Coordinates of C-alpha atoms and ligand atoms in Angstrom, one line a residue:
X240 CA 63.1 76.2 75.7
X241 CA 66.2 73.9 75.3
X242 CA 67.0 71.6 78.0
X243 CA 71.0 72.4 77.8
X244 CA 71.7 76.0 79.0
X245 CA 68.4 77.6 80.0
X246 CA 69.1 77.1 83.5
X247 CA 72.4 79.0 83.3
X248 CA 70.8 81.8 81.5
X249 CA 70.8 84.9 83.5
X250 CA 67.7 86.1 85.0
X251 CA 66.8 89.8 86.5
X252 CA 63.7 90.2 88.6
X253 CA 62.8 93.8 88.9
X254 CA 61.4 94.8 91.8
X255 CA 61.4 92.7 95.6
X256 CA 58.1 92.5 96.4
X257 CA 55.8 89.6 96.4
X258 CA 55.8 88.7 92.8
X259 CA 59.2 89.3 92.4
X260 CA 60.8 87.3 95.4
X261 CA 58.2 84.5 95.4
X262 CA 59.1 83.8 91.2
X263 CA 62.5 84.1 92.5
X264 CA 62.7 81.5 95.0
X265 CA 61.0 79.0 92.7
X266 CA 63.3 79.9 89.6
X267 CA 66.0 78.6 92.4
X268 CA 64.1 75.5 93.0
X269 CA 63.9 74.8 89.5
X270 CA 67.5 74.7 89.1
X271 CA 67.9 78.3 87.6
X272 CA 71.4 78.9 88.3
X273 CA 71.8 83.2 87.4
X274 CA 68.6 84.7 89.0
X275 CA 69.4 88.5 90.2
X276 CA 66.6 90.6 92.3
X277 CA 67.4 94.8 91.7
X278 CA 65.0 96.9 93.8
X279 CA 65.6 100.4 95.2
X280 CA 65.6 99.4 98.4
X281 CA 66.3 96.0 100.9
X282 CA 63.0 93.8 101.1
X283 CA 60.7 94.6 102.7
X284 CA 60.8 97.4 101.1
X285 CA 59.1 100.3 102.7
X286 CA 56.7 101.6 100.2
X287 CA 55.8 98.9 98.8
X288 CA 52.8 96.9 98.6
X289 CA 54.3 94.1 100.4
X290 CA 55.5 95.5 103.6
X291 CA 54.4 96.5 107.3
X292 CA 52.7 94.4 109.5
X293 CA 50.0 92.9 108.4
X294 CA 48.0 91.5 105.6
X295 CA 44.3 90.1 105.7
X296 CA 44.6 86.3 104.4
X297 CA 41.6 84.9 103.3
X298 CA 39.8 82.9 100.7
X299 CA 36.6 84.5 100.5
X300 CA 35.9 85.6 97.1
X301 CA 33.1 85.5 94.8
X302 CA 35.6 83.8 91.9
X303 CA 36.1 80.2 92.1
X304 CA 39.5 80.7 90.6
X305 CA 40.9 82.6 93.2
X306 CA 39.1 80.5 95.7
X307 CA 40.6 78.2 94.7
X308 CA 44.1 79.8 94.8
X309 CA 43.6 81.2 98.0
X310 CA 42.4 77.9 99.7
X311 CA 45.9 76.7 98.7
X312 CA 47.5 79.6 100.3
X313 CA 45.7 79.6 103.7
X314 CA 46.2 76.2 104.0
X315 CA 50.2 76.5 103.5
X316 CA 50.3 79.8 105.7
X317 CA 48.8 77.0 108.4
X318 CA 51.0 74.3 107.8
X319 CA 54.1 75.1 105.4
X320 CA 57.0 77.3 106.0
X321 CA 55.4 80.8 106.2
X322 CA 53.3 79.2 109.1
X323 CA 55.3 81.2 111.9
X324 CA 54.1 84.8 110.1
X325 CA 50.4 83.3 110.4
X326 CA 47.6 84.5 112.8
X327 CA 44.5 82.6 112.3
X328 CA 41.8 85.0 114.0
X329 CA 38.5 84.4 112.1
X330 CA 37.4 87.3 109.3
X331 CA 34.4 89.3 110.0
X332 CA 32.8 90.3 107.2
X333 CA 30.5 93.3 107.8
X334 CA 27.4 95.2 105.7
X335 CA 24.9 97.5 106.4
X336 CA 22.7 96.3 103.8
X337 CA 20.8 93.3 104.6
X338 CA 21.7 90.1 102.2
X339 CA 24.5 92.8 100.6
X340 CA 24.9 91.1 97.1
X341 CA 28.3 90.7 97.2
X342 CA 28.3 88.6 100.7
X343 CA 25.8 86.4 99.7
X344 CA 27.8 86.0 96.5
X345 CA 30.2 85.2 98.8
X346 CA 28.5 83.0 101.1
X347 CA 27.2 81.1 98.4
X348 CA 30.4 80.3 96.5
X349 CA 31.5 79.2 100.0
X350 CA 28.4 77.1 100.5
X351 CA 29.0 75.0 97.2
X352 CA 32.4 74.2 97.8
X353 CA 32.3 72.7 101.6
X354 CA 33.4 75.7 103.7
X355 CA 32.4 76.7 107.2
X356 CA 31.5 80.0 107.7
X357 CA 28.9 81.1 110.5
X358 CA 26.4 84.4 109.5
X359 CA 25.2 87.0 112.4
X360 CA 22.2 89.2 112.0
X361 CA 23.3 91.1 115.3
X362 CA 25.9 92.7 116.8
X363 CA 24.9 90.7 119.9
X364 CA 25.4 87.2 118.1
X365 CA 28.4 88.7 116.5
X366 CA 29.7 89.9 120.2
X367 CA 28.7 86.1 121.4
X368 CA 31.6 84.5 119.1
X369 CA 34.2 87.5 119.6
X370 CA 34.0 89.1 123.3
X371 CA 36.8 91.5 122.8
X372 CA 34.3 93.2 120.3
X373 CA 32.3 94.4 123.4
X374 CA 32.3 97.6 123.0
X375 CA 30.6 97.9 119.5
X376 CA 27.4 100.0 119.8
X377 CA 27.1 99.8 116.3
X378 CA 24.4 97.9 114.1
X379 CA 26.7 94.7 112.6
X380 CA 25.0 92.1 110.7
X381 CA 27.1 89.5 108.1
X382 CA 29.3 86.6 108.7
X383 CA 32.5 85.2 110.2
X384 CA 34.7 83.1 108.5
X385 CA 36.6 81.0 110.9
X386 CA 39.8 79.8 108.4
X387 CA 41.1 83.1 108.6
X388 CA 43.1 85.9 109.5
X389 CA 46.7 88.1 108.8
X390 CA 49.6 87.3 108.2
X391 CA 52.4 89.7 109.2
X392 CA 53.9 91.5 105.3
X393 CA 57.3 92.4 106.7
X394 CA 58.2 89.1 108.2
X395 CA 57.3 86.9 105.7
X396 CA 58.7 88.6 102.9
X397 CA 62.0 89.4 105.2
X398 CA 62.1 85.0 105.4
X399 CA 60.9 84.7 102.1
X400 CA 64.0 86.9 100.8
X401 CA 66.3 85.4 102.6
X402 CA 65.4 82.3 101.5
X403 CA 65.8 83.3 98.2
X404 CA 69.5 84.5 99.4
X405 CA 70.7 80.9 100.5
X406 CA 69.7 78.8 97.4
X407 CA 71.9 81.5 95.3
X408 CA 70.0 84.5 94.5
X409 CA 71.9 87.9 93.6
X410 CA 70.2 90.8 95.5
X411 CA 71.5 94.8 94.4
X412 CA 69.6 97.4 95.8
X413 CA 70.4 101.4 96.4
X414 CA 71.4 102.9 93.2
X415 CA 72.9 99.9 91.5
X416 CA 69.3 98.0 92.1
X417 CA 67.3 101.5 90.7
X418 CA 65.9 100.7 87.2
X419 CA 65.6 104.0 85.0
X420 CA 64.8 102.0 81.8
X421 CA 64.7 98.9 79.8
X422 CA 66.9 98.1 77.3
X423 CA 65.8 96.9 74.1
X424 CA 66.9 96.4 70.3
X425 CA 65.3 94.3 67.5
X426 CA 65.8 91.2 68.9
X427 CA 64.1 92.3 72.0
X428 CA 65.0 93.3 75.6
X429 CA 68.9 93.0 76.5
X430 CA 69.1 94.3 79.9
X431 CA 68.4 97.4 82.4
X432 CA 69.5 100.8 82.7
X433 CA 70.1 101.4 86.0
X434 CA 70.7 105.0 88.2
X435 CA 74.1 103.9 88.8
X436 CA 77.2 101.9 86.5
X437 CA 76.7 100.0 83.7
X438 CA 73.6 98.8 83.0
X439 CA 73.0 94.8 83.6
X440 CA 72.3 92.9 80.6
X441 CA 70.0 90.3 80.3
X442 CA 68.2 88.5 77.6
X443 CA 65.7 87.6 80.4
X444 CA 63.8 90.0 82.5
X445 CA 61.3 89.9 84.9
X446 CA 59.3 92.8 85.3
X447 CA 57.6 92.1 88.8
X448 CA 57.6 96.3 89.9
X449 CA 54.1 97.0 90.8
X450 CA 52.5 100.4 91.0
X451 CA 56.2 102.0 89.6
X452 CA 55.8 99.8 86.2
X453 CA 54.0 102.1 84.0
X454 CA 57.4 104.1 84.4
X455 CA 59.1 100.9 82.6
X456 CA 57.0 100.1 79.5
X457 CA 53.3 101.6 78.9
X458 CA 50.5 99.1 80.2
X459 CA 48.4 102.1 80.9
X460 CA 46.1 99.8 79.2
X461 CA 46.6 97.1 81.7
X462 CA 46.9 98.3 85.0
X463 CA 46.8 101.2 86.6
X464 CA 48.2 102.4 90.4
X465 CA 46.0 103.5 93.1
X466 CA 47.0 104.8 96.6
X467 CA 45.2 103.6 99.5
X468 CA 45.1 105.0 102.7
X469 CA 46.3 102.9 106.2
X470 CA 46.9 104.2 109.4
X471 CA 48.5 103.0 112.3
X472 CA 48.0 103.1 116.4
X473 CA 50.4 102.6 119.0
X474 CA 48.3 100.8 121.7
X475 CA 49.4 100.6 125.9
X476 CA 49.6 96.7 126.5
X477 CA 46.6 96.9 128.4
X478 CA 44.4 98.4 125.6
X479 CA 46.1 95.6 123.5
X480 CA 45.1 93.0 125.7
X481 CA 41.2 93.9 125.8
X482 CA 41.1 93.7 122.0
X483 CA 43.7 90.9 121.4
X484 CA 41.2 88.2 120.9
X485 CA 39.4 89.9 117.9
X486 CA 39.0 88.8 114.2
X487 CA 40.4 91.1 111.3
X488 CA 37.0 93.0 110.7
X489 CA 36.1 94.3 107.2
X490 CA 33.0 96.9 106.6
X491 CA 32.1 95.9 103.2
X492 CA 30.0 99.4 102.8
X493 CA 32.9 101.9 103.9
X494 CA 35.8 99.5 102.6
X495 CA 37.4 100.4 105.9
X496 CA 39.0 97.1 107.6
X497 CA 40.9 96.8 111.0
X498 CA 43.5 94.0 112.1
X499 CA 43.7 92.9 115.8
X500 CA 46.9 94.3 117.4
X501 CA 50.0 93.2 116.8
X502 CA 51.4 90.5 119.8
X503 CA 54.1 92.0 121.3
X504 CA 54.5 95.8 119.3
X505 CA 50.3 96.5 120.1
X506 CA 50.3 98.1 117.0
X507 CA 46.8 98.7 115.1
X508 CA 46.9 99.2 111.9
X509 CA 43.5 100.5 110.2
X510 CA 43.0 100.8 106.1
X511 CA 40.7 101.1 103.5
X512 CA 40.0 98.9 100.1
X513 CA 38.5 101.3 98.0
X514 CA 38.8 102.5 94.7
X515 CA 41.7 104.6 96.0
X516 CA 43.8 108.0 94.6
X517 CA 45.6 108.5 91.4
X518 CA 48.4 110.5 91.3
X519 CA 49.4 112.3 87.7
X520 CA 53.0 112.1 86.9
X521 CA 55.3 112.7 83.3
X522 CA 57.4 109.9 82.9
X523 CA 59.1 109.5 78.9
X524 CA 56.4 112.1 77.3
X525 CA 53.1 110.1 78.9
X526 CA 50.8 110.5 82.0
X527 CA 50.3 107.8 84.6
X528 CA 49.6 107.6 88.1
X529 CA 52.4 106.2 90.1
X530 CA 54.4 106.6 93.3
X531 CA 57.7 108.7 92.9
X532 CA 61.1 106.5 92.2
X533 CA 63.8 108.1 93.8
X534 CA 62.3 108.1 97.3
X535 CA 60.7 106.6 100.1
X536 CA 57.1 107.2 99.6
X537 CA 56.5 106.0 103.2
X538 CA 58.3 109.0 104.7
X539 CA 56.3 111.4 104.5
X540 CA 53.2 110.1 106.2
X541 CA 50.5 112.6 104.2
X542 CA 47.2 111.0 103.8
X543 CA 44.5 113.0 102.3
X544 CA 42.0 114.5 104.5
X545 CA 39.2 112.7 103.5
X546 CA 40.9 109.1 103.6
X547 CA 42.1 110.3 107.1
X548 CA 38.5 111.1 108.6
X549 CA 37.4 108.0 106.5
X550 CA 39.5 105.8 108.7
X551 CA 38.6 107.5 112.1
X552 CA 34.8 107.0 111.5
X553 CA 35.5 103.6 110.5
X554 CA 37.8 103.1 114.0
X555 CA 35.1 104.8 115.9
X556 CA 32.2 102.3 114.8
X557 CA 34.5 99.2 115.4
X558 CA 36.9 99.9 118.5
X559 CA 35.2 103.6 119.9
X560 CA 37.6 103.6 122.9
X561 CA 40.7 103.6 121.2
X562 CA 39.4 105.2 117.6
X563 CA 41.1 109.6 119.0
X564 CA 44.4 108.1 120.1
X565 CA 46.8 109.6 117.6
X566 CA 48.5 108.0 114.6
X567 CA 52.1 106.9 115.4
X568 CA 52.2 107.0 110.8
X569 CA 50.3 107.2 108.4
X570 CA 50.8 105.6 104.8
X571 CA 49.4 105.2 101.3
X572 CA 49.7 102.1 100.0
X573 CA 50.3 101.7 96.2
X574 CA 47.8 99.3 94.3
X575 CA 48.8 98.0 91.3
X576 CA 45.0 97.9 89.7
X577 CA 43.5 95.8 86.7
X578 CA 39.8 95.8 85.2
X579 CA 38.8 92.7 86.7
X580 CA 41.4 92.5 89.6
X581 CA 43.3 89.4 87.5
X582 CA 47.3 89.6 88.0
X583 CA 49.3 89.8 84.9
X584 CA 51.5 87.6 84.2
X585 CA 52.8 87.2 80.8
X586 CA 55.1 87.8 77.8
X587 CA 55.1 90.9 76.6
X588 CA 53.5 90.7 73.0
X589 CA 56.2 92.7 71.3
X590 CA 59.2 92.9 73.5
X591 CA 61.3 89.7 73.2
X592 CA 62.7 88.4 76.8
X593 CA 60.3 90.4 78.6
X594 CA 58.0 88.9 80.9
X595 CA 55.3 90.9 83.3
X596 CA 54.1 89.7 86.3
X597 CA 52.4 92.7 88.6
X598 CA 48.8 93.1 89.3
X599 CA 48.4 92.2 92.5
X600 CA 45.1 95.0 92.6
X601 CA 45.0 94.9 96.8
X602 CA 44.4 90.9 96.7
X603 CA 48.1 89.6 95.6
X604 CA 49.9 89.6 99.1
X605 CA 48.2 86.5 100.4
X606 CA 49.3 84.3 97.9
X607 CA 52.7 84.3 99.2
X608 CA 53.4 80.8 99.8
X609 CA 52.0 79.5 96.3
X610 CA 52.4 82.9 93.9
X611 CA 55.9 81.9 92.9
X612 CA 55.3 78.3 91.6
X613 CA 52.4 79.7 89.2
X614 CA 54.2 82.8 87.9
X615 CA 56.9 80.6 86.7
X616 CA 54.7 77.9 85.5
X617 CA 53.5 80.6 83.3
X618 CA 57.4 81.9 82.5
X619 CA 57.7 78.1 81.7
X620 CA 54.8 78.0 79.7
X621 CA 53.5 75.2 82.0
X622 CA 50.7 76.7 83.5
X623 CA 47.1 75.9 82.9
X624 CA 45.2 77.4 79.8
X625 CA 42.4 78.7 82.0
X626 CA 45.4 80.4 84.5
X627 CA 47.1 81.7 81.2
X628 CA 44.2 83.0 80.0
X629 CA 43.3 84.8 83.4
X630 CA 46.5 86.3 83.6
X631 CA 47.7 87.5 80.2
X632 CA 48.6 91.2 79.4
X633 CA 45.8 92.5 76.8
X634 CA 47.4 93.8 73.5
X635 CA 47.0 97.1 72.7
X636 CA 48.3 100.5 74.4
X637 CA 45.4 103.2 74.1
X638 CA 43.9 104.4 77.4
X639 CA 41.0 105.9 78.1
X640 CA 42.0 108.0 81.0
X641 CA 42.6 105.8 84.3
X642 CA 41.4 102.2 84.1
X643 CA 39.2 101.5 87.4
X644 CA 39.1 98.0 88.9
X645 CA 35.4 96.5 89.3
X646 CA 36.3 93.4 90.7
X647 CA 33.2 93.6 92.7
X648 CA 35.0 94.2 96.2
X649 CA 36.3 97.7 96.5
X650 CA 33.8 100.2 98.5
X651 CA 33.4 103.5 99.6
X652 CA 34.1 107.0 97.5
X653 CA 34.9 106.9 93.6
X654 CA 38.1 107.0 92.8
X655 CA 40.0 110.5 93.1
X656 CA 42.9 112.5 91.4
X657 CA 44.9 113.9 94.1
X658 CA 45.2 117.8 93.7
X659 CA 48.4 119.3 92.8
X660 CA 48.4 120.9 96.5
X661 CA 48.1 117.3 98.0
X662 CA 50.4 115.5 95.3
X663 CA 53.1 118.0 96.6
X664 CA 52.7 116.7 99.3
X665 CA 53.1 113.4 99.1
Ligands
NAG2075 C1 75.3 85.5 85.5 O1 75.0 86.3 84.4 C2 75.9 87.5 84.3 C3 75.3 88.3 83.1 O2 75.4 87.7 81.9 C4 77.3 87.1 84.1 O3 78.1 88.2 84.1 C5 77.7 86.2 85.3 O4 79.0 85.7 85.1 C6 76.7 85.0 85.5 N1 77.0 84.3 86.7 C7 77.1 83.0 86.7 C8 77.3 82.5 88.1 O5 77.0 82.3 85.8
NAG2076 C1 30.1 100.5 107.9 O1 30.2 101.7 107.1 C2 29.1 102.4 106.9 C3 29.4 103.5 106.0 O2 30.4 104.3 106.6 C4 28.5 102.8 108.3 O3 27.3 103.5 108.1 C5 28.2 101.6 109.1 O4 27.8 101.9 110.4 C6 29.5 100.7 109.3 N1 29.2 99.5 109.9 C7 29.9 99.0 110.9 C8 29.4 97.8 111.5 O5 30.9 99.5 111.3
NAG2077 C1 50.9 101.6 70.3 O1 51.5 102.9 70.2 C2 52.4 103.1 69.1 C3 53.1 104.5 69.2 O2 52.6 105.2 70.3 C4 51.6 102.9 67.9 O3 52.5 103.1 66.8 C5 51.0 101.6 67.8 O4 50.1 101.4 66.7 C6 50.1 101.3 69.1 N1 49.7 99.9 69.1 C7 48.4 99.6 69.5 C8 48.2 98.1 69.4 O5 47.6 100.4 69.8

C-alpha cells in the first residue's frame, strides 16, 4: 500500500455488527479518512448476531489461540472502555458426564497457562460458591471459572457505534444502507448496489455481513448460517433479586445456557449453542441457508417446537421456579458457521478490493474490544502469519451440502433443515 493517499481512499463496511463496527473504529484510528458503515438497519441491529442483552464473555476454550485472544478481551471488558457493559459473574460450566472430554480439555489448557478456575463434583459444593442457585435439585458436577461473565450486546455495540460516529464515520442505513449486490468488473470490485439510488462505489469493500453473506458472493464453501434458538423472561423484581447473584451457567450436554437477570429490566434470557437450523433459500440461481433481507427476522418471534421445549427443560433443571413463566419473545439468532469455528478474515482470492471478515460461529461477540485492531491488521497485511493463516477464506467454491461446525463446543441435537411449514413461518 502507498503511504500518500491510502488513507483518503474510500472505505465501505457492509454490515453493523461486531466485525463491521469494531474494523470501523480502528480504520478511524489509523487515520482512514472515508470509512462508510451501510446496514439495513441502525446498530444494534435487531436480527443480528450482535444485539439484545447479553453475551457470555469468556476465555475458556480448548484452543490456545483463542485463549489467548479472549484473555485480551476479558481483561479490556474489565478495565478499558467497554468496562461499563461488563458483568463479571463467574461461568459455570456444567456436564453430566463425569471428566466430559471437552471440560477437562478445558481445564487443562487453563491449568497450563496460570488460570484459576475451581471444579465441583456436587450440586452442593456448586450451591456453596453461588447461593442464589438454591433451588437446583438437579445432579451438577463441573467447574466455575471465576474471570467471567456477560457483557450486555446492545449497549456495547450502541457505544461502540457511536464511537465510531464522532472520529468521522459515515453511517446509511434503511434502503440506502440495503446491499442487493456487489459490483464488480475486471479489475475487481467497484462498489455496491444498493435497494435504493445509485449504487456507492468503492474500490475498497468490507464485507463484515454475517449469516446474510452467502447472498453477496458464494462462500457456501466457507461458512455456513445456522439459527439458534433464545428465549426471553420477564422476571417481578423480587424473583430477580433471589437469582441476581448467579453465574452465567452453561450445560455442556444440552448446549442450553442461562444468563443472570438483567439489573434493572429483570430480564432472563435463555439459549442454546448447538449445531442449530438451516433455512433453504434461492438467492442468484444457488441454495444457502440464511435469514431473509428485507425484514426484521426478530419480529416474528417463531422458534421451532423442539428448540422451544429444549429451552424449557433446560430452565426447569437450572431455575425450576421461574422455568413456566411465559416468554415475553422469542428469537433465533443467526450463526455465521465455519468448519473449525475460525473467523474469516481475508482477501477474496479473485475479487480485487474485496475483503471478508464474518465468521463469528457463536464465539465472535466477545472479542469486542480487541476484534477491530486484528481484522485490520490483517486488511493491512500486518497481522501475524499464524492469525493469517487461522483466518483466511479457503479457495475453492463447491459444497457438499451444508458445512457443519465441529469446533468441539456445540451440543445437543444434529443440525436440522427447517420444514417448509416452519420456514414460512419465520
Ligand atoms: C469519500 O468517498 C466518496 C466516494 O468516492 C466521495 O464521493 C467523497 O467525496 C469522499 N469523501 C471525502 C470526505 O473524501
Ligand atoms: C444437562 O442437560 C442434560 C441433557 O438435557 C440433562 O440430562 C442434565 O440434567 C442437565 N444438567 C443440568 C445440571 O442441568
Ligand atoms: C467456481 O465456480 C465457477 C462457476 O460456477 C467455476 O467456473 C470455477 O471453476 C469454480 N472454481 C473452483 C475453484 O471451484
Amino acid at each position: 500500500m502507498s503511504a500518500t493517499g491510502s488513507h483518503e481512499k474510500p472505505i465501505v463496511v457492509v454490515g453493523a455488527g461486531v466485525f463491521g463496527l469494531s474494523t470501523a473504529l480502528e480504520l478511524c484510528q489509523r487515520g482512514y479518512k472515508n470509512v462508510t458503515v451501510l446496514d439495513r438497519m441502525l446498530p444494534p441491529v435487531p436480527d443480528g448476531s450482535s444485539v439484545d442483552i447479553s453475551r457470555i464473555v469468556r476465555y475458556d476454550y480448548t484452543d490456545p489461540f483463542y485463549m489467548k485472544l479472549a484473555r485480551e478481551a476479558v481483561q479490556s471488558w474489565r478495565s478499558g472502555p467497554f468496562h461499563p457493559y461488563y458483568y463479571n459473574t463467574g461461568f459455570v460450566l456444567t456436564s453430566e458426564e463425569k471428566n466430559d472430554v471437552y471440560l477437562e480439555k478445558l481445564k487443562s489448557l487453563l491449568r497450563s497457562q496460570g488460570q484459576a478456575f475451581k471444579d465441583f463434583q456436587t450440586t452442593e459444593e456448586l450451591i456453596r460458591e453461588f447461593p442464589h442457585l438454591k433451588d437446583v435439585k438437579q445432579e451438577f458436577t463441573g467447574y466455575i471459572n471465576p474471570n467471567a461473565g456477560w457483557a450486555d450486546a446492545a449497549g456495547a455495540i450502541t457505544a461502540l457505534a457511536a464511537r465510531c460516529s464522532e472520529l468521522g464515520v459515515s453511517f446509511i442505513t434503511g434502503p440506502r444502507g440495503t446491499v442487493t449486490s456487489l459490483r464488480t468488473d475486471d479489475s475487481g470490485v467497484t462498489g455496491v448496489n444498493v435497494a435504493s439510488g445509485p449504487p456507492l462505489l468503492s474500490s475498497n469493500v468490507i464485507l463484515a455481513t454475517g449469516a446474510w453473506s452467502n447472498r453477496y458472493v458464494d462462500l457456501t464453501h466457507a461458512v455456513s448460517s445456522s439459527a439458534q434458538p433464545v428465549g426471553f423472561i420477564q422476571l417481578t423484581p423480587e424473583e430477580a433479586a433471589d437469582i441476581s447473584q448467579m453465574p452465567v451457567v452453561i450445560n455442556m450436554t444440552s448446549g442450553f445456557f442461562v444468563f443472570p437477570p438483567t439489573p434493572h429490566t429483570n430480564v432472563l434470557k435463555v439459549a442454546r449453542h448447538s449445531h442449530g437450523f438451516d433455512t433453504s433459500i434461492e438467492v442468484n440461481g444457488r441454495t444457502i441457508s440464511a435469514p431473509k433481507r428485507d425484514v426484521n427476522n426478530a419480529a416474528s418471534s417463531y422458534l421451532p417446537d423442539d428448540a422451544d421445549e429444549a429451552l424449557r427443560e433446560g430452565l426447569r433443571q437450572v431455575l425450576p421456579k421461574v422455568a413456566d413463566k411465559p416468554w415475553v419473545r422469542r428469537r433465533l439468532c443467526w450463526y455465521t458457521d465455519t468448519p473449525q469455528g475460525n473467523f474469516v478474515v481475508d482477501n477474496h482470492p479473485s475479487i480485487k478490493g474485496l475483503f471478508i471478515a464474518i465468521g463469528g460461529a457463536g464465539h465472535g461477540f466477545k472479542f469486542l474490544p480487541v476484534l477491530g485492531k486484528y481484522i485490520t491488521d490483517c486488511f493491512e497485511n500486518k497481522a501475524s502469519a499464524e492469525m493469517r493463516e487461522r483466518w483466511k477464506l479457503e479457495k475453492g467454491n463447491q459444497t457438499t451440502g451444508p458445512m457443519v461446525c465441529n469446533d468441539g463446543s456445540r451440543r445437543g441435537p444434529a443440525r436440522r433443515l427447517l420444514t417448509a411449514q416452519e420456514q414460512a413461518k419465520l
